[in-house]
Tab-separated table of C-alpha atoms and ligand atoms in Angstrom:
chain	number	residue	atom	x	y	z
A	168	MET	CA	23.386	2.981	9.516
A	169	ILE	CA	20.774	3.834	6.927
A	170	LYS	CA	18.879	7.029	6.269
A	171	PHE	CA	15.749	7.175	4.165
A	172	CYS	CA	13.302	9.793	2.985
A	173	SER	CA	10.486	9.728	0.447
A	174	LEU	CA	10.786	12.650	-1.974
A	175	VAL	CA	7.533	11.856	-3.734
A	176	SER	CA	5.248	8.864	-3.980
A	177	GLY	CA	2.092	8.144	-5.955
A	178	SER	CA	0.840	7.362	-9.410
A	179	ALA	CA	2.224	10.681	-10.685
A	180	GLY	CA	5.792	10.206	-9.496
A	181	ASN	CA	8.047	8.178	-7.225
A	182	SER	CA	11.485	8.904	-5.846
A	183	TYR	CA	13.242	8.045	-2.600
A	184	VAL	CA	16.597	9.014	-1.209
A	185	PHE	CA	18.808	6.651	0.790
A	186	SER	CA	22.111	7.317	2.476
A	187	ASP	CA	24.722	5.400	4.412
A	188	GLY	CA	25.316	8.630	6.326
A	189	LEU	CA	28.000	9.751	3.884
A	190	GLN	CA	26.745	9.447	0.359
A	191	PRO	CA	23.114	9.630	-0.750
A	192	PHE	CA	21.563	7.982	-3.795
A	193	LEU	CA	18.105	7.890	-5.336
A	194	VAL	CA	15.782	4.995	-5.935
A	195	ASP	CA	13.719	6.050	-8.968
A	196	ALA	CA	13.417	9.594	-10.271
A	197	GLY	CA	9.807	9.878	-11.404
A	198	LEU	CA	9.420	13.665	-11.356
A	199	SER	CA	11.014	16.372	-13.486
A	200	GLY	CA	14.670	17.072	-12.736
A	201	LYS	CA	13.687	20.454	-11.290
A	202	GLN	CA	11.085	18.990	-8.914
A	203	ILE	CA	13.558	16.424	-7.621
A	204	GLU	CA	16.207	19.130	-7.128
A	205	LEU	CA	13.746	21.208	-5.080
A	206	ARG	CA	12.907	18.279	-2.838
A	207	LEU	CA	16.585	17.397	-2.356
A	208	GLU	CA	17.229	21.012	-1.438
A	209	GLU	CA	14.710	20.696	1.418
A	210	LEU	CA	16.927	17.937	2.775
A	211	ASP	CA	20.106	19.944	2.183
A	212	ILE	CA	21.310	17.410	-0.367
A	213	ASP	CA	23.336	18.736	-3.282
A	214	PRO	CA	22.416	16.593	-6.337
A	215	ARG	CA	26.107	16.558	-7.301
A	216	THR	CA	26.828	14.467	-4.203
A	217	LEU	CA	24.446	11.665	-5.270
A	218	SER	CA	26.238	8.431	-6.047
A	219	GLY	CA	23.587	7.350	-8.540
A	220	ILE	CA	19.986	6.625	-9.417
A	221	LEU	CA	18.631	3.088	-9.065
A	222	ILE	CA	15.641	2.276	-11.260
A	223	THR	CA	12.908	-0.232	-10.367
A	224	HIS	CA	11.211	-0.271	-13.791
A	225	GLU	CA	10.588	1.822	-16.887
A	226	HIS	CA	7.171	3.308	-16.121
A	227	ILE	CA	7.266	7.072	-16.480
A	228	ASP	CA	6.294	7.694	-12.825
A	229	HIS	CA	9.667	6.132	-11.929
A	230	ILE	CA	12.046	7.451	-14.597
A	231	LYS	CA	10.811	10.890	-15.693
A	232	GLY	CA	13.820	12.839	-14.344
A	233	ALA	CA	16.454	10.082	-14.480
A	234	GLY	CA	18.073	11.034	-17.787
A	235	ILE	CA	17.966	14.750	-17.060
A	236	LEU	CA	19.611	14.361	-13.646
A	237	SER	CA	22.223	11.982	-15.035
A	238	ARG	CA	23.201	14.466	-17.754
A	239	ARG	CA	23.009	17.535	-15.514
A	240	TYR	CA	25.062	16.131	-12.619
A	241	ASP	CA	27.051	13.356	-14.313
A	242	LEU	CA	25.227	10.671	-12.301
A	243	PRO	CA	25.347	6.918	-12.924
A	244	VAL	CA	21.986	5.251	-13.601
A	245	TYR	CA	21.571	1.643	-12.418
A	246	ALA	CA	19.022	-0.725	-13.931
A	247	ASN	CA	18.804	-4.323	-15.075
A	248	GLN	CA	19.045	-5.230	-18.739
A	249	GLY	CA	15.317	-5.550	-19.348
A	250	THR	CA	14.627	-2.144	-17.843
A	251	TRP	CA	17.513	-0.516	-19.747
A	252	ARG	CA	16.115	-1.793	-23.026
A	253	ALA	CA	12.627	-0.595	-22.181
A	254	MET	CA	13.566	2.855	-20.850
A	255	GLU	CA	16.457	3.771	-23.121
A	256	GLU	CA	14.427	5.842	-25.555
A	257	LYS	CA	12.319	7.450	-22.862
A	258	ILE	CA	15.141	8.911	-20.754
A	259	GLY	CA	17.403	10.088	-23.579
A	260	LYS	CA	21.149	9.800	-23.788
A	261	VAL	CA	23.038	8.583	-20.757
A	262	ALA	CA	26.844	8.683	-21.052
A	263	GLU	CA	28.335	5.233	-21.514
A	264	LYS	CA	30.318	5.473	-18.256
A	265	ASN	CA	27.109	6.311	-16.356
A	266	ARG	CA	25.218	3.364	-17.746
A	267	LYS	CA	25.350	0.758	-14.999
A	268	THR	CA	23.676	-2.634	-15.218
A	269	PHE	CA	22.790	-4.837	-12.284
A	270	LYS	CA	21.328	-8.329	-12.357
A	271	THR	CA	17.995	-9.147	-10.732
A	272	ASN	CA	18.620	-11.138	-7.528
A	273	GLU	CA	22.323	-10.253	-7.402
A	274	VAL	CA	23.482	-8.091	-4.507
A	275	PHE	CA	25.671	-5.071	-5.308
A	276	PRO	CA	27.159	-2.283	-3.175
A	277	MET	CA	26.262	1.420	-3.108
A	278	GLY	CA	28.817	3.019	-0.794
A	279	GLY	CA	28.378	1.363	2.597
A	280	LEU	CA	25.034	-0.213	1.718
A	281	SER	CA	24.145	-3.478	-0.034
A	282	ILE	CA	21.393	-3.483	-2.616
A	283	LYS	CA	19.382	-6.556	-3.523
A	284	PRO	CA	17.092	-6.149	-6.517
A	285	TYR	CA	14.301	-8.724	-6.282
A	286	LYS	CA	11.700	-9.635	-8.898
A	287	THR	CA	8.191	-8.183	-8.698
A	288	SER	CA	5.023	-9.052	-10.593
A	289	HIS	CA	4.210	-5.922	-12.580
A	290	ASP	CA	3.434	-5.136	-16.206
A	291	ALA	CA	6.917	-3.888	-17.039
A	292	ALA	CA	9.917	-5.467	-18.798
A	293	GLU	CA	11.877	-6.648	-15.747
A	294	SER	CA	10.540	-4.793	-12.715
A	295	VAL	CA	12.212	-5.130	-9.327
A	296	GLY	CA	11.901	-3.989	-5.755
A	297	PHE	CA	14.984	-3.298	-3.647
A	298	THR	CA	16.149	-4.213	-0.209
A	299	VAL	CA	18.808	-1.828	1.067
A	300	SER	CA	20.952	-3.142	3.898
A	301	ALA	CA	23.678	-1.860	6.166
A	302	LYS	CA	25.504	-4.141	8.578
A	303	HIS	CA	22.612	-4.343	11.061
A	304	GLU	CA	19.851	-2.355	9.374
A	305	LYS	CA	17.556	-2.939	6.425
A	306	ILE	CA	14.912	-0.992	4.516
A	307	SER	CA	12.768	-2.500	1.764
A	308	ILE	CA	11.008	-0.870	-1.144
A	309	ALA	CA	7.976	-2.864	-2.272
A	310	THR	CA	5.826	-0.878	-4.669
A	311	ASP	CA	4.418	-1.601	-8.121
A	312	ILE	CA	3.705	-5.133	-7.013
A	313	GLY	CA	0.763	-6.759	-8.745
A	314	CYS	CA	0.505	-9.335	-6.014
A	315	MET	CA	2.378	-10.171	-2.849
A	316	THR	CA	4.219	-13.480	-3.095
A	317	PRO	CA	5.969	-15.679	-0.538
A	318	ALA	CA	9.238	-14.879	-2.355
A	319	ILE	CA	8.776	-11.127	-1.855
A	320	LEU	CA	7.755	-11.578	1.781
A	321	GLU	CA	10.931	-13.525	2.297
A	322	GLU	CA	13.024	-10.711	0.757
A	323	ILE	CA	11.516	-7.959	2.900
A	324	MET	CA	11.411	-9.950	6.140
A	325	GLY	CA	13.637	-8.585	8.881
A	326	SER	CA	13.382	-4.993	7.629
A	327	ASP	CA	13.519	-2.055	10.007
A	328	LEU	CA	11.200	-0.253	7.618
A	329	VAL	CA	9.060	-1.487	4.735
A	330	VAL	CA	7.882	0.991	2.117
A	331	LEU	CA	4.808	-0.829	0.889
A	332	GLU	CA	2.418	-0.116	-1.912
A	333	ALA	CA	-1.176	0.671	-0.896
A	334	ASN	CA	-2.332	1.858	-4.300
A	335	HIS	CA	-6.101	1.731	-4.209
A	336	ASP	CA	-9.234	0.836	-2.369
A	337	VAL	CA	-10.906	-1.849	-4.462
A	338	GLU	CA	-14.427	-0.423	-4.023
A	339	VAL	CA	-13.355	3.155	-4.777
A	340	LEU	CA	-11.513	1.937	-7.874
A	341	LYS	CA	-14.479	-0.103	-9.121
A	342	ALA	CA	-16.908	2.785	-8.598
A	343	GLY	CA	-14.516	5.373	-10.072
A	344	SER	CA	-14.163	6.903	-13.501
A	345	TYR	CA	-11.218	4.896	-14.852
A	346	PRO	CA	-11.945	3.015	-18.080
A	347	TYR	CA	-12.711	-0.677	-17.655
A	348	SER	CA	-9.413	-1.781	-19.240
A	349	LEU	CA	-7.375	0.345	-16.824
A	350	LYS	CA	-9.364	-0.915	-13.822
A	351	ARG	CA	-8.661	-4.464	-14.949
A	352	ARG	CA	-4.948	-3.704	-15.338
A	353	ILE	CA	-4.680	-2.206	-11.857
A	354	LEU	CA	-6.604	-5.070	-10.237
A	355	SER	CA	-4.645	-7.772	-12.072
A	356	ASP	CA	-1.748	-9.734	-10.624
A	357	GLU	CA	0.595	-7.502	-12.628
A	358	GLY	CA	-0.933	-4.197	-11.554
A	359	HIS	CA	-0.935	-2.571	-8.145
A	360	LEU	CA	-1.483	-3.681	-4.563
A	361	SER	CA	-4.744	-2.663	-2.858
A	362	ASN	CA	-5.144	-1.359	0.692
A	363	ASP	CA	-6.564	-4.748	1.688
A	364	ALA	CA	-3.612	-6.635	0.225
A	365	ALA	CA	-1.180	-4.211	1.886
A	366	GLY	CA	-3.009	-4.733	5.188
A	367	ASP	CA	-2.713	-8.512	4.962
A	368	CYS	CA	0.972	-8.187	4.177
A	369	ILE	CA	1.544	-5.804	7.098
A	370	CYS	CA	-0.238	-8.196	9.485
A	371	TYR	CA	2.053	-10.988	8.362
A	372	LEU	CA	5.156	-8.823	8.747
A	373	VAL	CA	4.066	-7.574	12.183
A	374	GLU	CA	3.689	-11.195	13.270
A	375	ASN	CA	7.290	-11.534	12.106
A	376	HIS	CA	8.556	-8.553	14.117
A	377	VAL	CA	8.575	-5.766	11.516
A	378	GLU	CA	7.420	-2.544	13.191
A	379	ASN	CA	7.743	0.350	10.736
A	380	PHE	CA	5.786	0.810	7.540
A	381	ILE	CA	5.277	3.553	5.010
A	382	LEU	CA	2.254	3.199	2.753
A	383	ALA	CA	3.338	4.318	-0.695
A	384	HIS	CA	2.240	4.770	-4.298
A	385	LEU	CA	-1.278	5.833	-3.250
A	386	SER	CA	-3.519	6.579	-6.204
A	387	GLU	CA	-4.848	10.123	-6.315
A	388	GLU	CA	-8.108	8.979	-7.840
A	389	ASN	CA	-8.723	5.639	-6.163
A	390	ASN	CA	-7.490	6.091	-2.619
A	391	PHE	CA	-7.301	8.476	0.333
A	392	PRO	CA	-4.573	8.499	2.970
A	393	GLU	CA	-7.163	8.194	5.795
A	394	LEU	CA	-8.861	5.270	4.086
A	395	ALA	CA	-5.555	3.451	3.521
A	396	LEU	CA	-4.543	3.993	7.155
A	397	SER	CA	-7.906	2.926	8.579
A	398	THR	CA	-7.943	-0.222	6.422
A	399	ILE	CA	-4.525	-1.215	7.768
A	400	GLN	CA	-5.436	-0.333	11.367
A	401	GLY	CA	-8.665	-2.315	11.017
A	402	LYS	CA	-6.788	-5.409	9.889
A	403	LEU	CA	-4.229	-5.100	12.674
A	404	GLN	CA	-7.018	-4.749	15.234
A	405	GLU	CA	-9.034	-7.591	13.790
A	406	ARG	CA	-6.043	-9.885	14.190
A	407	LYS	CA	-5.272	-8.467	17.626
A	408	LEU	CA	-1.766	-7.479	16.597
A	409	LEU	CA	-1.627	-4.078	18.237
A	410	GLY	CA	-1.417	-5.183	21.884
A	411	GLY	CA	1.893	-4.222	23.430
A	412	LYS	CA	3.616	-3.504	20.132
A	413	LYS	CA	4.664	-0.142	18.798
A	414	ILE	CA	3.593	-0.371	15.180
A	415	ASN	CA	4.251	2.740	13.154
A	416	VAL	CA	2.311	3.145	9.894
A	417	ASP	CA	3.170	6.280	7.965
A	418	ILE	CA	2.152	7.640	4.551
A	419	ALA	CA	4.401	8.746	1.681
A	420	PHE	CA	2.786	11.731	0.009
A	421	ARG	CA	2.646	12.948	-3.568
A	422	ASN	CA	2.924	16.642	-2.794
A	423	ARG	CA	5.626	16.781	-0.137
A	424	ILE	CA	8.657	14.971	1.181
A	425	GLY	CA	8.212	12.537	4.046
A	426	ARG	CA	9.866	12.314	7.413
A	427	VAL	CA	13.532	11.316	7.533
A	428	TYR	CA	14.075	7.849	8.966
A	429	GLU	CA	17.405	6.890	10.426
A	430	PHE	CA	18.319	3.460	11.751
A	431	ASP	CA	21.599	2.936	13.500
A	432	LYS	CA	22.024	-0.138	15.675
A	433	SER	CA	25.812	-0.149	15.796
B	45	ZN	ZN1	4.753	0.715	-12.593
B	46	ZN	ZN1	4.536	3.243	-10.375
């Protein structure tokens, strides 16, 4: 079985909690230590019981509280070599024994769950997404993806739940106040996925029997939850994919924790 909850998601911070039913762990810790503690408290999770913090990449919205939590609760931090090099100075001292390195594309265990870090196209040293699998269940994290690739689709196929980036609406971004260079970065193949791109990806996954989605990493400035949802719904309708299927599209918010998902097919 797998449990999942979004603690925070958006350009200002990202953190998710997974559990095999016994021991929880975090994927990213992009808020202050205090803010993450408060959100864990809402779920009745004592930070001391975490088995570690997995890091996707070194951007501050993913690592802000990682060092603090590691020092405060003696937690292992897991990242690949490229990310370790790039984030080392930003997160401060992590005890040698808590410094864990995984290899991109190599599966490793976290309690009863298997983690597969897969490569993403993003302007960071060695950014990854994760698939988290139990014996019969699987949840995928796919955010900070400059562009969706066949390789990523292959990784996240067969998931019970896909947490997918829907960062911006292209028109809102273009019309907005961000400087030209930042707009270009976001729109590039190493930036962030748009609502349209997320919609196309969801259509493809629905055709391949994925039913549950959480739209994540929404930009505060260049997106609105309603707009993201209606873009996805529009695409699903256009391709006539809603007939007879129960497709659940949820949003991960920046200001509150999400709903707790639990999959148990055993
Ligand atoms: Zn990033
Ligand atoms: Zn990010």
